Short mmCIF file of C-alpha atoms and ligand atoms in Angstrom, two decimals:
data_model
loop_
_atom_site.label_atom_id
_atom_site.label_comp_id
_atom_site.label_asym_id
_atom_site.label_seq_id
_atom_site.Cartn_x
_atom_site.Cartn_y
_atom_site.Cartn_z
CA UNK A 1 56.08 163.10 58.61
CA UNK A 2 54.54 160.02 56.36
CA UNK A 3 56.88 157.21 55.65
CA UNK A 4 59.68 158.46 53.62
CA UNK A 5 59.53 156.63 49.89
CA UNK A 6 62.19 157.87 48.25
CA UNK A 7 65.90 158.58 48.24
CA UNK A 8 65.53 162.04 48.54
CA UNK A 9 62.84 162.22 51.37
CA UNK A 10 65.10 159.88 53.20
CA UNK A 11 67.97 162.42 52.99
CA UNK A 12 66.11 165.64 53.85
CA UNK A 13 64.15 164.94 56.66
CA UNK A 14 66.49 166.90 58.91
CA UNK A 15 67.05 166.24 62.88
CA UNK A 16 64.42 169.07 62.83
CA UNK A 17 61.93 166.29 61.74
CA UNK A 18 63.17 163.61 64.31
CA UNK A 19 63.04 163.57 67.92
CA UNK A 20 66.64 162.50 68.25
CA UNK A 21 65.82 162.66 71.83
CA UNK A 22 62.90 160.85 72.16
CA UNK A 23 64.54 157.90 69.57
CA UNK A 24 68.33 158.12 71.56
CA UNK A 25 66.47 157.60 74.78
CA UNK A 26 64.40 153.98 73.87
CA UNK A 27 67.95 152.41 73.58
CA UNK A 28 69.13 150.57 77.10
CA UNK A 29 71.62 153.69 77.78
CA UNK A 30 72.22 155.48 81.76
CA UNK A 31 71.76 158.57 82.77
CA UNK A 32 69.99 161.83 81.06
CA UNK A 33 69.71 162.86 77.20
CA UNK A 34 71.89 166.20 76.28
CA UNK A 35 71.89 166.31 72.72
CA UNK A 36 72.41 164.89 69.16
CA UNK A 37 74.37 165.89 66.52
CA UNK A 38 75.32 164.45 63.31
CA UNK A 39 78.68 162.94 62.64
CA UNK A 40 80.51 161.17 59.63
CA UNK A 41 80.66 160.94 56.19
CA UNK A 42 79.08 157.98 54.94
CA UNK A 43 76.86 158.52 52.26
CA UNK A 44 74.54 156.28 52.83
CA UNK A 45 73.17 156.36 56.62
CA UNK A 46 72.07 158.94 58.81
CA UNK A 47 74.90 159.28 61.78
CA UNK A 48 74.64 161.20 65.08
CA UNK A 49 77.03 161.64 67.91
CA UNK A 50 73.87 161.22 71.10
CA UNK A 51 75.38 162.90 74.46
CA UNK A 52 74.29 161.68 78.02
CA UNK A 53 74.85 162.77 81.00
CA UNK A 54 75.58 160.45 83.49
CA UNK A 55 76.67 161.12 87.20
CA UNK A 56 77.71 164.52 86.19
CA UNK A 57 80.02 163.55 82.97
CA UNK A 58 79.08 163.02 79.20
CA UNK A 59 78.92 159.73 77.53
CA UNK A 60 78.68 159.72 74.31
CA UNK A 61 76.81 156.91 71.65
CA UNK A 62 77.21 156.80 68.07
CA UNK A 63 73.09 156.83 66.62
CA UNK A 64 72.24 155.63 63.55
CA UNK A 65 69.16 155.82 60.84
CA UNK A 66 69.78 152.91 58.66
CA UNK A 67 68.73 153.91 55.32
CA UNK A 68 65.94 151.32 54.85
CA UNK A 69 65.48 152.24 50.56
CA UNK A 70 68.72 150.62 50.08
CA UNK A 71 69.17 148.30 53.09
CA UNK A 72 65.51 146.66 52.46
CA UNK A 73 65.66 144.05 55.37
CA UNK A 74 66.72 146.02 58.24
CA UNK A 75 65.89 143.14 60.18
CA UNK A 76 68.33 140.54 58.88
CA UNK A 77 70.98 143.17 58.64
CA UNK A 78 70.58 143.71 62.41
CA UNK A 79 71.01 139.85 63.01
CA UNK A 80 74.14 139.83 60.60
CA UNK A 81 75.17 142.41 62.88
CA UNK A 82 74.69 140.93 66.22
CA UNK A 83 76.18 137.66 64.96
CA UNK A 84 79.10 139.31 63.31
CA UNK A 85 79.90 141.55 66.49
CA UNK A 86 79.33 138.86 69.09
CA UNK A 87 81.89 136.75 67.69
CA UNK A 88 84.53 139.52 67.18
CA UNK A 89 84.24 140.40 70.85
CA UNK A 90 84.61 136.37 72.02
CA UNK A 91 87.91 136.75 69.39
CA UNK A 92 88.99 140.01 70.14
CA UNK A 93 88.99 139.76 74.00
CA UNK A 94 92.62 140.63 75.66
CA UNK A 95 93.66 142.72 72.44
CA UNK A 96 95.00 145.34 74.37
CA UNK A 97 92.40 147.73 72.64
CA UNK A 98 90.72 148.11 75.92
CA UNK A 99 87.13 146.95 74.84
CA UNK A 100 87.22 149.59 72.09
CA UNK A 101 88.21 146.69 69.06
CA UNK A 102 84.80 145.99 68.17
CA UNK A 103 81.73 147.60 68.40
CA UNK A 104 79.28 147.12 70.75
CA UNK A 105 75.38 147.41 69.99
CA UNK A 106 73.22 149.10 73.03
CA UNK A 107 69.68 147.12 73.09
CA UNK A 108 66.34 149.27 73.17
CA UNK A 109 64.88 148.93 76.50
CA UNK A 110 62.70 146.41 75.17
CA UNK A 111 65.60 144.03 74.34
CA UNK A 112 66.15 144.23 70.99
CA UNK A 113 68.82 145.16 68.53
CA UNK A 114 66.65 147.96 66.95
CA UNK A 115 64.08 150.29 67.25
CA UNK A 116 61.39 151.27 64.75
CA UNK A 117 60.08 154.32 65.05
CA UNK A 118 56.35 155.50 64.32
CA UNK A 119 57.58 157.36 60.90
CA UNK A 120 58.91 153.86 59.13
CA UNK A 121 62.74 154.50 60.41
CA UNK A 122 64.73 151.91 61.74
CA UNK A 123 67.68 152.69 64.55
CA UNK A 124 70.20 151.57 66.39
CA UNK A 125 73.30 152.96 68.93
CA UNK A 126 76.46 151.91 69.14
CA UNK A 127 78.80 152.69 72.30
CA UNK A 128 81.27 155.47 71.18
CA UNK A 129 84.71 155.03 70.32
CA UNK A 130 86.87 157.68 72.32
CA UNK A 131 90.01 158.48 71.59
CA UNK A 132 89.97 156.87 67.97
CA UNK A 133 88.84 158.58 64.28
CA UNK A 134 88.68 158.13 60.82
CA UNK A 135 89.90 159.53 58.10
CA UNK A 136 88.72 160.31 54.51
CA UNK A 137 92.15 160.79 53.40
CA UNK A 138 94.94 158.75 53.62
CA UNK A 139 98.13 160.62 55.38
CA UNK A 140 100.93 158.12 55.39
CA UNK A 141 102.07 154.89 54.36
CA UNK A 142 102.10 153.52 58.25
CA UNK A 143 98.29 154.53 58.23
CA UNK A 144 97.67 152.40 55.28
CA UNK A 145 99.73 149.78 57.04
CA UNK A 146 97.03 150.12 59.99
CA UNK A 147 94.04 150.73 58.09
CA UNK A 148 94.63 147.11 55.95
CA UNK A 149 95.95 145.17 58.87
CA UNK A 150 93.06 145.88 61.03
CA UNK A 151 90.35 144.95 58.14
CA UNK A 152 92.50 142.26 57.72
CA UNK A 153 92.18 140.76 61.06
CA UNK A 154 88.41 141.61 60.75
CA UNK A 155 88.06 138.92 58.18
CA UNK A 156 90.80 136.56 60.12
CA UNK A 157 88.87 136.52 62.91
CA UNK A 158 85.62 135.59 61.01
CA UNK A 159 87.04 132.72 59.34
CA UNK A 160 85.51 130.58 61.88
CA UNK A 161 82.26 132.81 62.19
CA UNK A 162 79.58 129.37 63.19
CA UNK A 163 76.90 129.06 60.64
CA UNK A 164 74.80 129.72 59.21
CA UNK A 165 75.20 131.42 56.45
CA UNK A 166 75.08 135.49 57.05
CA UNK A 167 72.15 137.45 54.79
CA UNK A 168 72.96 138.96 51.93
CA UNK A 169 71.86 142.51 52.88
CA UNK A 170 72.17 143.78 49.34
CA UNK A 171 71.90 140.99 47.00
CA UNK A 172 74.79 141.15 44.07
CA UNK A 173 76.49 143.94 45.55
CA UNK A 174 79.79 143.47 43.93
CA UNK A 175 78.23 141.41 41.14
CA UNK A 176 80.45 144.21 38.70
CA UNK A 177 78.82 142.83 35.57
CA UNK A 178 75.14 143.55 37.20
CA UNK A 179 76.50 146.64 37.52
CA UNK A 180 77.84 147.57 33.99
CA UNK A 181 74.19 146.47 32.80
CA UNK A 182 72.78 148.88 35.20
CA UNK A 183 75.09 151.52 34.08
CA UNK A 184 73.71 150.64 30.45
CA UNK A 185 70.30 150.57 31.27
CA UNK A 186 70.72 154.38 32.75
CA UNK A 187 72.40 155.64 29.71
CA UNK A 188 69.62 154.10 27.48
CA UNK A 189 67.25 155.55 30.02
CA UNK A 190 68.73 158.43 30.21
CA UNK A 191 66.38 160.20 32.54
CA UNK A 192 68.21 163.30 33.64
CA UNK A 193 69.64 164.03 29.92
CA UNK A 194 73.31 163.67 31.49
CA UNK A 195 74.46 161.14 29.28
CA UNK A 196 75.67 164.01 26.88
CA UNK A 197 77.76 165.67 30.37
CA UNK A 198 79.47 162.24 30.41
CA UNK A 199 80.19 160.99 27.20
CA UNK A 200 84.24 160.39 27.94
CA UNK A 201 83.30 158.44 30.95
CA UNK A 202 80.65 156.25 29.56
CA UNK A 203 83.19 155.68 26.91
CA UNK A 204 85.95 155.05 29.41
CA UNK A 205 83.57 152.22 31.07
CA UNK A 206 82.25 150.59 27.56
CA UNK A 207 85.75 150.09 26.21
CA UNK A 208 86.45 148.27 29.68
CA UNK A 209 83.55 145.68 29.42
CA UNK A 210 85.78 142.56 29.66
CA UNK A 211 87.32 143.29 33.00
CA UNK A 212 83.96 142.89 35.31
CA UNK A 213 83.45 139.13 35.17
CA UNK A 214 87.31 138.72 36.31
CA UNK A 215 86.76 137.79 40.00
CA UNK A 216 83.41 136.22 39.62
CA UNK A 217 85.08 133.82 36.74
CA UNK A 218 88.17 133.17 39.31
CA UNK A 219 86.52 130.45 41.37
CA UNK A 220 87.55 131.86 44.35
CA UNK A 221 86.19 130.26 47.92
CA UNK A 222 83.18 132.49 49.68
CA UNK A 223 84.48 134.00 52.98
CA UNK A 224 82.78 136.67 55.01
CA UNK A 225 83.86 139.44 53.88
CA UNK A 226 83.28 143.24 55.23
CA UNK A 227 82.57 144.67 50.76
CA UNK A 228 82.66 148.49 51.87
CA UNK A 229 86.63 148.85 53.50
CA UNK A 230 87.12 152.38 52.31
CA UNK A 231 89.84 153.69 54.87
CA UNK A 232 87.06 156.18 56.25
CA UNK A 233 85.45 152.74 57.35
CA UNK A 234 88.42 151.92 60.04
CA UNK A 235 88.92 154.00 63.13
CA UNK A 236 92.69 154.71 63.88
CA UNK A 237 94.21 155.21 67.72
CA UNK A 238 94.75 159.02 68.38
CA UNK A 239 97.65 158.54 70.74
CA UNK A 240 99.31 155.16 68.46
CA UNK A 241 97.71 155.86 65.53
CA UNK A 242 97.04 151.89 65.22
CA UNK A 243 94.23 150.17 63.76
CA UNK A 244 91.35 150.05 66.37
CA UNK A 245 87.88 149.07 65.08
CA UNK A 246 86.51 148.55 61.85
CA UNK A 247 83.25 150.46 61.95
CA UNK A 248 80.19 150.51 58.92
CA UNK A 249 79.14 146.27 59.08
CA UNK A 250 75.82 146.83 56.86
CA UNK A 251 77.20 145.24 54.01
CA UNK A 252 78.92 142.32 56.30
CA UNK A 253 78.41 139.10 54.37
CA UNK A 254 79.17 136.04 52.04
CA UNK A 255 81.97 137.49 49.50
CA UNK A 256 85.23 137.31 47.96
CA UNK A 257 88.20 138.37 49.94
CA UNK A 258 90.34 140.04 46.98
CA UNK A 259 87.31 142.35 47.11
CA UNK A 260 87.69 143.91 50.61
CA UNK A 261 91.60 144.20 49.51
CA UNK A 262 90.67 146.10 46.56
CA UNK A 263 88.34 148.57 48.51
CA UNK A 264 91.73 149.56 50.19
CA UNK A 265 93.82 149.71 46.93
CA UNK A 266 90.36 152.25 45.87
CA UNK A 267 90.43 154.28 49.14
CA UNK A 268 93.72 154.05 50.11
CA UNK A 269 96.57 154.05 47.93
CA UNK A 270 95.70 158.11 46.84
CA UNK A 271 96.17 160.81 49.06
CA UNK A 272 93.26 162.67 46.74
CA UNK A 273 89.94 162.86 48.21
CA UNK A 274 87.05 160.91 46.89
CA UNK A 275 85.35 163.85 44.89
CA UNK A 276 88.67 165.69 44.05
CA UNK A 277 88.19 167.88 41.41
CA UNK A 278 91.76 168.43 40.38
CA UNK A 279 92.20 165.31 38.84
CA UNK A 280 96.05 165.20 38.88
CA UNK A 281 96.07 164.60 42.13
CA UNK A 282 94.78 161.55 41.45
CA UNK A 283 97.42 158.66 41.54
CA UNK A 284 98.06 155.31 43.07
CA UNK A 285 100.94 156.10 45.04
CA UNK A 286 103.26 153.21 45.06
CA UNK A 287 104.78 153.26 48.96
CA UNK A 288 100.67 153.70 50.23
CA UNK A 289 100.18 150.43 47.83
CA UNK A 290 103.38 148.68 49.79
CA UNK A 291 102.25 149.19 53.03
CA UNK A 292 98.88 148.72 52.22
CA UNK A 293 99.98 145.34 51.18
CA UNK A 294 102.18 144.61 53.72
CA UNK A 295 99.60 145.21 56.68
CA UNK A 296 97.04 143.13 54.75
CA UNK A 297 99.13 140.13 54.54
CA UNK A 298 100.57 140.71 58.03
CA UNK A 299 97.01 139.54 59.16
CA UNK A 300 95.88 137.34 56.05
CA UNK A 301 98.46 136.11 54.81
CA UNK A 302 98.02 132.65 56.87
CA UNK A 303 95.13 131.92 55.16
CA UNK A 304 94.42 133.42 52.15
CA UNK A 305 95.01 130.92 49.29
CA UNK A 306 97.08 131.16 46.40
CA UNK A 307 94.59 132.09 44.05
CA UNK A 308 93.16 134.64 46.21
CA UNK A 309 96.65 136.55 46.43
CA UNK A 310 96.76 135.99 42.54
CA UNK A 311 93.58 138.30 42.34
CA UNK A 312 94.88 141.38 44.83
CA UNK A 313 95.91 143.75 42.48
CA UNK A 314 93.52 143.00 39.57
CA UNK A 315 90.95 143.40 42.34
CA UNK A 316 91.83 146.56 43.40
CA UNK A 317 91.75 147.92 39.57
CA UNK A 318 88.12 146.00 39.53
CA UNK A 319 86.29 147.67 42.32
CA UNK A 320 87.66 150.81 41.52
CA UNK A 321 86.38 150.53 38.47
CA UNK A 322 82.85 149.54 39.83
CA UNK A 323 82.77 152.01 42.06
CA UNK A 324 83.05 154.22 39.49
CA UNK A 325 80.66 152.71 37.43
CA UNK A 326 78.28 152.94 40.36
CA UNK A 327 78.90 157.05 40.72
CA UNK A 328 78.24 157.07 36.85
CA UNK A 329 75.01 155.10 36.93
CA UNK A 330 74.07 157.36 39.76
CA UNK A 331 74.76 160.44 38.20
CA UNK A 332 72.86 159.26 35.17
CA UNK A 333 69.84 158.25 37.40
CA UNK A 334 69.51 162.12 38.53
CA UNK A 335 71.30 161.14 42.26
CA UNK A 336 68.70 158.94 43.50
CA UNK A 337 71.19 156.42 45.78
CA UNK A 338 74.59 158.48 47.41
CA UNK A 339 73.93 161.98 49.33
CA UNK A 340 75.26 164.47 47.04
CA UNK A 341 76.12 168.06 48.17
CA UNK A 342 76.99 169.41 44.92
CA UNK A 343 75.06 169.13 41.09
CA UNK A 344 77.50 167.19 39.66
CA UNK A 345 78.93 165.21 42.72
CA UNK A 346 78.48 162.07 41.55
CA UNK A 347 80.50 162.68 38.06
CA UNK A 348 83.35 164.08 39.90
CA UNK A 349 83.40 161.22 41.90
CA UNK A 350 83.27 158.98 38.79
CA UNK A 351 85.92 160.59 37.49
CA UNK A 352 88.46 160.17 40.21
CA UNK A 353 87.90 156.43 40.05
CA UNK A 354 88.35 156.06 36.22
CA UNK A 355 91.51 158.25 36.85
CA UNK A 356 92.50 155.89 39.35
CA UNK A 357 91.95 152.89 37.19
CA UNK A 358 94.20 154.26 34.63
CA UNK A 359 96.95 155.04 37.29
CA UNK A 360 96.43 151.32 38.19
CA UNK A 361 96.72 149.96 34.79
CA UNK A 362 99.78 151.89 34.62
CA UNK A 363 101.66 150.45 37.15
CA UNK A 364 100.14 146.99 37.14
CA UNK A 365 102.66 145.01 36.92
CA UNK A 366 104.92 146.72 39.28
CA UNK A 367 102.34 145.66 41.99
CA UNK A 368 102.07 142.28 40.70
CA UNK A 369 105.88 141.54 41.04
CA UNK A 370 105.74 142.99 44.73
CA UNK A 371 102.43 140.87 45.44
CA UNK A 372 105.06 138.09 44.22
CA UNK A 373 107.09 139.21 46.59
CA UNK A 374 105.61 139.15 49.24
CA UNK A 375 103.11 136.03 48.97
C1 LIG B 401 78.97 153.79 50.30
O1 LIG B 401 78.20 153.97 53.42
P1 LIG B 401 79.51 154.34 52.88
O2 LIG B 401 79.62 155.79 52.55
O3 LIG B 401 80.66 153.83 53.75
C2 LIG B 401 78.58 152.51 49.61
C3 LIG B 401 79.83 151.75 49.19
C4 LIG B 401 80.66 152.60 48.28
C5 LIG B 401 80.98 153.91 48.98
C6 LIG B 401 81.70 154.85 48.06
C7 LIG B 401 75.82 150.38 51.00
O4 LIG B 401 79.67 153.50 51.50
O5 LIG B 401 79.48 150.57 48.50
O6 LIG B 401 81.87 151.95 47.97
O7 LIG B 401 79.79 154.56 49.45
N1 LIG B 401 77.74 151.69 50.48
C8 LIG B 401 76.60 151.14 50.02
O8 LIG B 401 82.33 155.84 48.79
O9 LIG B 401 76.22 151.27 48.86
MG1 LIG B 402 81.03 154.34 55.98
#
């Protein structure tokens, strides 16, 4: 296999393709390799549950192919990585989590964070979570609680993350009016003649221009900020059902805090899945939104600032809304950036988002008065 160059080739090259063994065993792990398989739904990285056997009992490792076309310095992202978790663990020690509240990288048997391997890939293995999961779908309003207190805490407990400053491992990622022009620029393109499939949504975006500079314009202070806290990105207790880690740390870096809130508010106040194709089941649900808020605050609410709580809920209409701006662009672009396992994925997507944005805008001020409340 030659260096994968595109999105596609990235994707396809199955485990049939990779010597998941060979690759698992270069990282600093005991015992003997049983077998790989992939696990989780992100749509960006290759995951795979890696089994040893050691003194007669399986121990499992979470393996990962970082997806190098979109994370372009897999190097720095590593180090933003090992900074970010190092200082978690000297925070989260005595947690009660029982060493499971953070995750922990396993070194290559050379000593370092990652391993290359002779194809162009870059990996890297975590130590398993047991007795934790996520969850694509929100269940309850006690799991939102969790899901929010727990990122939360994640960005409590890198206030006082030493600098210097972390990389930016994808520069402008939430910069939403870089993304409107890049949603332009694929509907002037329009190189997979979809722009004609999605005339109501491109519409839907255009007429809501105005909204993407409203965080950048805020003046709001830089923090380190997690930027992808969709609740499939927090891993809940099986037995408590608590918070436990908060998992996915590519995009770890220098952001805006109202943003990681309104990644929840996107993933978290709808019990509808992602790519839902009945769209009436898509609607910010009022009690998720509470608790959501509630848990958030529980662990932020010490030092968040005034203006930061001031941009909560227009935050959570604002990444929603670039999120599905992002889908859009995507679909446009003939599905060159998220894994797609269906031709028109990436609209459906879209349009739960813009559905969400409207059941946002239509209870607005509802969630202002409780942010009010509550702040
Ligand atoms: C991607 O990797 P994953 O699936 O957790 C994306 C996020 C989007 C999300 C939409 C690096 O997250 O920004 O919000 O999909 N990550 C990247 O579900 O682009
Ligand atoms: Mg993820």
């Amino acid at each position: 296999m030659s260096k994968a160059t595109t999105r596609g080739s990235f994707g396809k090259d199955s485990m049939h393709d990779l010597n998941l063994g060979l690759i698992a065993s270069a990282f600093d792990v005991a015992g003997v390799f049983l077998a790989a398989t992939p696990c989780g739904s992100g749509h960006i990285n290759d995951s795979y549950c890696a089994v040893f056997q050691y003194q007669n009992l399986p121990v499992r490792y979470l393996l990962q192919r970082i997806n190098h076309l979109i994370f372009q310095n897999p190097a720095a992202l590593m180090e933003n990585i090992q900074r970010v978790t190092s200082h978690l663990a000297t925070q989260a020690d005595g947690d009660g989590t029982g060493g499971r509240g953070v995750l922990t990288l396993i070194p290559t048997r050379d000593g370092d964070a990652w391993l290359g391997d002779v194809n162009g890939n870059y990996w890297r293995m975590y130590r398993f979570i047991e007795n934790a999961r996520t969850y694509d779908v929100v269940e309850s309003p006690d799991q939102a609680f969790q899901a929010a207190r727990a990122f939360g805490e994640f960005q409590r407990m890198l206030v006082s993350l030493p600098a210097p400053r972390l990389h930016d491992t994808i520069p402008d990622f939430h910069n939403t009016p870089k993304r409107f022009l890049a949603l332009e620029r694929a509907a002037d393109a329009d190189v997979a003649a979809r722009v004609v499939l999605a005339r109501p949504e491109i519409e839907f975006a255009l007429a809501r221009r105005s909204l993407t500079s409203v965080l950048l314009d805020a003046n709001l202070p830089e923090r380190v900020t997690h930027n992808d806290t969709k609740f499939n990105n927090v891993m809940l207790d099986d037995a408590t059902g608590e918070g436990v880690c908060v998992i996915d740390l590519d995009t770890v870096m220098p952001g805006l805090a109202p943003y990681d809130f309104g990644d929840m508010v996107r993933t978290t106040t709808s019990s509808a899945a992602e790519d839902e194709q009945d769209l009436s089941k898509v609607v910010m649900e009022f009690p998720l939104f509470e608790a959501l808020l509630r848990g958030y605050l529980a662990s932020t609410g010490g030092f968040l600032t005034r203006l930061e709580k001031e941009h909560l809920v227009v935050a959570g209409k604002l990444i929603t809304f670039e999120i599905g701006i992002r889908f859009l662009t995507d679909y446009l672009a003939g599905d060159t950036y998220y894994k797609v396992h269906r031709g028109d994925h990436n609209l459906d997507r879209c349009r739960t988002q813009f559905r969400l944005v409207r059941s946002i805008e239509q209870q607005e001020d509802a969630m202002e008065r409780l942010v009010r409340s509550l702040g």
